[in-house]
Short mmCIF file of C-alpha atoms in Angstrom, two decimals:
data_model
loop_
_atom_site.label_atom_id
_atom_site.label_comp_id
_atom_site.label_asym_id
_atom_site.label_seq_id
_atom_site.Cartn_x
_atom_site.Cartn_y
_atom_site.Cartn_z
CA UNK A 1 -6.96 16.83 -7.75
CA UNK A 2 -5.18 15.12 -4.85
CA UNK A 3 -4.49 12.01 -6.93
CA UNK A 4 -3.23 14.09 -9.85
CA UNK A 5 -0.82 15.96 -7.58
CA UNK A 6 0.57 12.73 -6.12
CA UNK A 7 1.02 11.24 -9.60
CA UNK A 8 2.80 14.37 -10.85
CA UNK A 9 5.22 14.31 -7.90
CA UNK A 10 5.95 10.62 -8.39
CA UNK A 11 6.58 11.01 -12.11
CA UNK A 12 8.92 13.92 -11.43
CA UNK A 13 10.84 11.93 -8.84
CA UNK A 14 11.00 8.89 -11.09
CA UNK A 15 12.34 10.93 -13.98
CA UNK A 16 15.22 12.55 -12.13
CA UNK A 17 16.29 9.79 -9.74
CA UNK A 18 19.98 8.95 -9.60
CA UNK A 19 22.29 7.27 -7.12
CA UNK A 20 25.08 9.47 -5.73
CA UNK A 21 28.25 8.35 -7.51
CA UNK A 22 30.53 9.39 -4.61
CA UNK A 23 28.75 7.31 -1.95
CA UNK A 24 29.57 3.58 -2.18
CA UNK A 25 27.16 2.86 0.69
CA UNK A 26 24.17 4.53 -0.96
CA UNK A 27 21.13 2.32 -1.54
CA UNK A 28 20.41 2.49 -5.30
CA UNK A 29 16.73 1.96 -4.56
CA UNK A 30 16.67 5.05 -2.34
CA UNK A 31 18.31 7.95 -4.23
CA UNK A 32 16.33 10.50 -2.19
CA UNK A 33 17.33 9.14 1.21
CA UNK A 34 18.09 12.54 2.72
CA UNK A 35 14.65 13.85 1.70
CA UNK A 36 13.01 10.58 2.73
CA UNK A 37 14.57 10.67 6.19
CA UNK A 38 13.28 14.22 6.63
CA UNK A 39 9.81 12.98 5.65
CA UNK A 40 10.24 10.05 8.05
CA UNK A 41 10.91 12.50 10.88
CA UNK A 42 7.89 14.58 9.83
CA UNK A 43 5.67 11.50 9.72
CA UNK A 44 6.86 10.42 13.17
CA UNK A 45 5.93 13.83 14.57
CA UNK A 46 2.55 13.69 12.83
CA UNK A 47 1.98 10.16 14.09
CA UNK A 48 2.76 11.06 17.70
CA UNK A 49 0.55 14.15 17.61
CA UNK A 50 -2.42 13.01 15.53
CA UNK A 51 -2.41 9.61 13.83
CA UNK A 52 -1.59 7.29 16.72
CA UNK A 53 -3.98 8.97 19.19
CA UNK A 54 -6.71 8.75 16.54
CA UNK A 55 -5.91 5.08 15.94
CA UNK A 56 -6.02 4.36 19.68
CA UNK A 57 -9.45 6.00 19.86
CA UNK A 58 -10.60 4.10 16.76
CA UNK A 59 -9.45 0.81 18.29
CA UNK A 60 -12.04 1.37 21.04
CA UNK A 61 -14.85 1.18 18.47
CA UNK A 62 -16.43 -2.30 18.65
CA UNK A 63 -14.58 -4.69 16.34
CA UNK A 64 -17.70 -5.70 14.35
CA UNK A 65 -18.34 -2.04 13.52
CA UNK A 66 -14.73 -1.49 12.43
CA UNK A 67 -14.83 -4.69 10.40
CA UNK A 68 -18.03 -3.61 8.65
CA UNK A 69 -16.61 -0.20 7.74
CA UNK A 70 -13.41 -1.77 6.43
CA UNK A 71 -15.40 -4.32 4.43
CA UNK A 72 -17.27 -1.49 2.68
CA UNK A 73 -13.97 0.15 1.72
CA UNK A 74 -12.51 -3.15 0.52
CA UNK A 75 -15.63 -3.91 -1.50
CA UNK A 76 -15.16 -0.68 -3.48
CA UNK A 77 -11.74 -1.96 -4.52
CA UNK A 78 -13.03 -5.20 -6.03
CA UNK A 79 -13.61 -3.49 -9.39
CA UNK A 80 -9.96 -2.37 -9.79
CA UNK A 81 -8.92 -5.87 -8.69
CA UNK A 82 -11.16 -7.36 -11.40
CA UNK A 83 -9.56 -5.13 -14.04
CA UNK A 84 -6.01 -5.87 -12.88
CA UNK A 85 -6.55 -9.61 -12.59
CA UNK A 86 -7.87 -9.53 -16.14
CA UNK A 87 -4.89 -7.50 -17.39
CA UNK A 88 -2.54 -10.00 -15.75
CA UNK A 89 -4.29 -12.91 -17.44
CA UNK A 90 -5.65 -14.30 -14.16
CA UNK A 91 -9.04 -15.17 -15.57
CA UNK A 92 -10.18 -17.34 -12.66
CA UNK A 93 -9.19 -14.69 -10.11
CA UNK A 94 -10.97 -12.04 -12.17
CA UNK A 95 -14.10 -14.17 -12.00
CA UNK A 96 -13.78 -14.45 -8.23
CA UNK A 97 -13.48 -10.66 -7.83
CA UNK A 98 -16.51 -10.14 -10.09
CA UNK A 99 -18.68 -12.42 -8.00
CA UNK A 100 -17.29 -11.05 -4.74
CA UNK A 101 -18.38 -7.55 -5.75
CA UNK A 102 -21.78 -8.74 -6.96
CA UNK A 103 -22.53 -10.83 -3.85
CA UNK A 104 -21.16 -8.48 -1.21
CA UNK A 105 -22.78 -5.41 -2.80
CA UNK A 106 -26.21 -7.08 -2.66
CA UNK A 107 -26.49 -9.89 -0.11
CA UNK A 108 -23.69 -8.30 1.92
CA UNK A 109 -25.53 -4.95 2.12
CA UNK A 110 -23.16 -2.69 0.15
CA UNK A 111 -20.19 -4.69 1.36
CA UNK A 112 -20.74 -4.39 5.11
CA UNK A 113 -20.76 -8.19 5.38
CA UNK A 114 -18.17 -10.27 3.53
CA UNK A 115 -20.60 -12.99 2.51
CA UNK A 116 -18.41 -14.04 -0.42
CA UNK A 117 -15.55 -15.17 1.82
CA UNK A 118 -17.95 -17.32 3.84
CA UNK A 119 -18.86 -19.28 0.70
CA UNK A 120 -15.26 -19.78 -0.39
CA UNK A 121 -14.75 -16.76 -2.65
CA UNK A 122 -11.66 -15.30 -0.98
CA UNK A 123 -10.05 -12.00 -1.93
CA UNK A 124 -7.91 -11.85 -5.06
CA UNK A 125 -6.65 -8.31 -4.60
CA UNK A 126 -4.49 -6.81 -7.34
CA UNK A 127 -3.47 -3.21 -8.02
CA UNK A 128 -2.37 -1.48 -11.21
CA UNK A 129 1.12 -1.10 -9.77
CA UNK A 130 1.35 -4.89 -9.51
CA UNK A 131 0.03 -5.17 -13.07
CA UNK A 132 2.76 -2.83 -14.32
CA UNK A 133 5.38 -4.79 -12.36
CA UNK A 134 4.13 -8.06 -13.89
CA UNK A 135 4.82 -6.56 -17.33
CA UNK A 136 8.37 -5.68 -16.34
CA UNK A 137 7.96 -2.01 -15.42
CA UNK A 138 10.67 -1.01 -12.93
CA UNK A 139 9.72 -0.02 -9.39
CA UNK A 140 11.20 3.45 -9.59
CA UNK A 141 12.77 5.15 -6.57
CA UNK A 142 11.73 4.56 -2.99
CA UNK A 143 9.82 7.55 -1.62
CA UNK A 144 8.62 8.42 1.87
CA UNK A 145 5.50 10.49 1.26
CA UNK A 146 4.45 13.00 3.93
CA UNK A 147 1.45 11.73 5.82
CA UNK A 148 1.25 8.58 3.70
CA UNK A 149 4.40 6.56 4.37
CA UNK A 150 6.70 4.45 2.18
CA UNK A 151 6.13 3.57 -1.44
CA UNK A 152 7.78 3.23 -4.83
CA UNK A 153 6.69 5.15 -7.91
CA UNK A 154 5.00 2.24 -9.67
CA UNK A 155 3.09 1.23 -6.52
CA UNK A 156 1.67 4.63 -5.58
CA UNK A 157 1.16 5.59 -9.22
CA UNK A 158 -0.85 2.40 -9.64
CA UNK A 159 -3.04 3.39 -6.69
CA UNK A 160 -3.85 6.65 -8.48
CA UNK A 161 -4.97 4.74 -11.58
CA UNK A 162 -7.04 2.31 -9.49
CA UNK A 163 -8.87 5.30 -8.02
CA UNK A 164 -10.14 6.22 -11.48
CA UNK A 165 -12.46 3.19 -11.79
CA UNK A 166 -16.14 2.93 -10.88
CA UNK A 167 -17.36 3.11 -8.16
CA UNK A 168 -14.39 4.87 -6.49
CA UNK A 169 -14.25 7.56 -9.16
CA UNK A 170 -17.91 8.41 -8.51
CA UNK A 171 -17.43 9.07 -4.80
CA UNK A 172 -17.77 12.66 -3.62
CA UNK A 173 -14.73 14.39 -2.16
CA UNK A 174 -15.85 14.06 1.49
CA UNK A 175 -16.84 10.41 0.99
CA UNK A 176 -13.47 9.62 -0.55
CA UNK A 177 -11.74 11.29 2.38
CA UNK A 178 -13.74 9.09 4.77
CA UNK A 179 -12.64 6.05 2.73
CA UNK A 180 -8.97 7.01 3.11
CA UNK A 181 -9.39 7.76 6.82
CA UNK A 182 -10.95 4.33 7.47
CA UNK A 183 -8.15 2.59 5.55
CA UNK A 184 -5.48 4.63 7.30
CA UNK A 185 -6.83 4.12 10.81
CA UNK A 186 -7.32 0.40 10.24
CA UNK A 187 -3.74 0.07 9.00
CA UNK A 188 -2.39 2.10 11.95
CA UNK A 189 -4.27 -0.04 14.47
CA UNK A 190 -2.69 -3.17 12.96
CA UNK A 191 0.77 -1.57 13.05
CA UNK A 192 0.57 -1.14 16.82
CA UNK A 193 1.51 -4.81 17.17
CA UNK A 194 4.79 -4.12 15.36
CA UNK A 195 5.81 -1.09 17.42
CA UNK A 196 8.11 -3.08 19.76
CA UNK A 197 10.06 -4.43 16.77
CA UNK A 198 10.42 -0.92 15.36
CA UNK A 199 11.59 0.48 18.69
CA UNK A 200 14.20 -2.30 19.04
CA UNK A 201 15.66 -1.83 15.54
CA UNK A 202 19.01 -0.06 15.16
CA UNK A 203 17.70 2.11 12.33
CA UNK A 204 13.89 2.34 12.22
CA UNK A 205 13.98 4.09 8.82
CA UNK A 206 15.90 1.22 7.19
CA UNK A 207 13.77 -1.34 9.03
CA UNK A 208 10.59 0.13 7.56
CA UNK A 209 12.15 0.37 4.10
CA UNK A 210 13.12 -3.30 4.07
CA UNK A 211 9.71 -4.28 5.46
CA UNK A 212 8.04 -2.28 2.70
CA UNK A 213 10.09 -3.95 -0.03
CA UNK A 214 9.36 -7.40 1.39
CA UNK A 215 5.64 -6.64 1.40
CA UNK A 216 5.80 -5.16 -2.11
CA UNK A 217 7.59 -8.24 -3.50
CA UNK A 218 5.01 -10.48 -1.82
CA UNK A 219 2.24 -8.51 -3.55
CA UNK A 220 3.89 -8.58 -6.97
CA UNK A 221 4.66 -12.31 -6.80
CA UNK A 222 1.44 -13.31 -5.01
CA UNK A 223 3.23 -14.37 -1.86
CA UNK A 224 5.94 -16.39 -3.64
CA UNK A 225 8.78 -13.99 -4.48
CA UNK A 226 11.94 -15.47 -6.00
CA UNK A 227 14.97 -15.61 -3.76
CA UNK A 228 17.23 -12.57 -3.91
CA UNK A 229 20.84 -13.06 -5.04
CA UNK A 230 23.17 -13.65 -2.09
CA UNK A 231 25.07 -10.39 -2.62
CA UNK A 232 21.81 -8.44 -2.60
CA UNK A 233 20.83 -10.10 0.66
CA UNK A 234 24.16 -9.06 2.15
CA UNK A 235 23.57 -5.47 1.04
CA UNK A 236 20.14 -5.47 2.67
CA UNK A 237 21.69 -6.77 5.89
CA UNK A 238 24.41 -4.13 6.04
CA UNK A 239 21.87 -1.40 5.24
CA UNK A 240 20.50 -1.94 8.75
CA UNK A 241 23.73 -0.61 10.35
#
């Protein structure tokens, strides 16, 4: 139900997005900037009150335990990666994800131990959003989701589709919530290292938006995104002020 609601909201936003014609400084990628900034403020309040304190507490858990929990979550996502590598024609990478899931689910005790990486089978993670992007589907508008952070329609919509595969689709509601909590806390712990950069930025909202797009392009192009046109780079620079 949660995934269906998110997908419905994203499709609605994608269908009615438009850039304000009377604002020459408007970012065409971010037609809902006013709404998104409100959600940014909400997320900051939520982070200060709940998420960051929880992440600080979680960071006190011994690192091997946190690593094992995260490995289990990542192992569940090998099946969607296998499907998406196959859809993108990355046959060798699809084979790697197949064997990673098989080895880590058995020898690695349900994924607790990443045995596959130790024998040279490194992650080949791909999502359905990246698959759609590889076929030329447009990103859609930038959206700041409450409690979830930045995304674009094709990225978050792809996550919803990836959640429909075995074994993720077979997880009970409470188990799936635990999966999301582990992923969220792990991500928030890692983000603590970037907090000084965010605090020093002139516009934290724009800083996070540009960081998100850089990460998204890296995912779509497997770490080798093409260079942006010079005028687009200038626009990104001025968006910070």
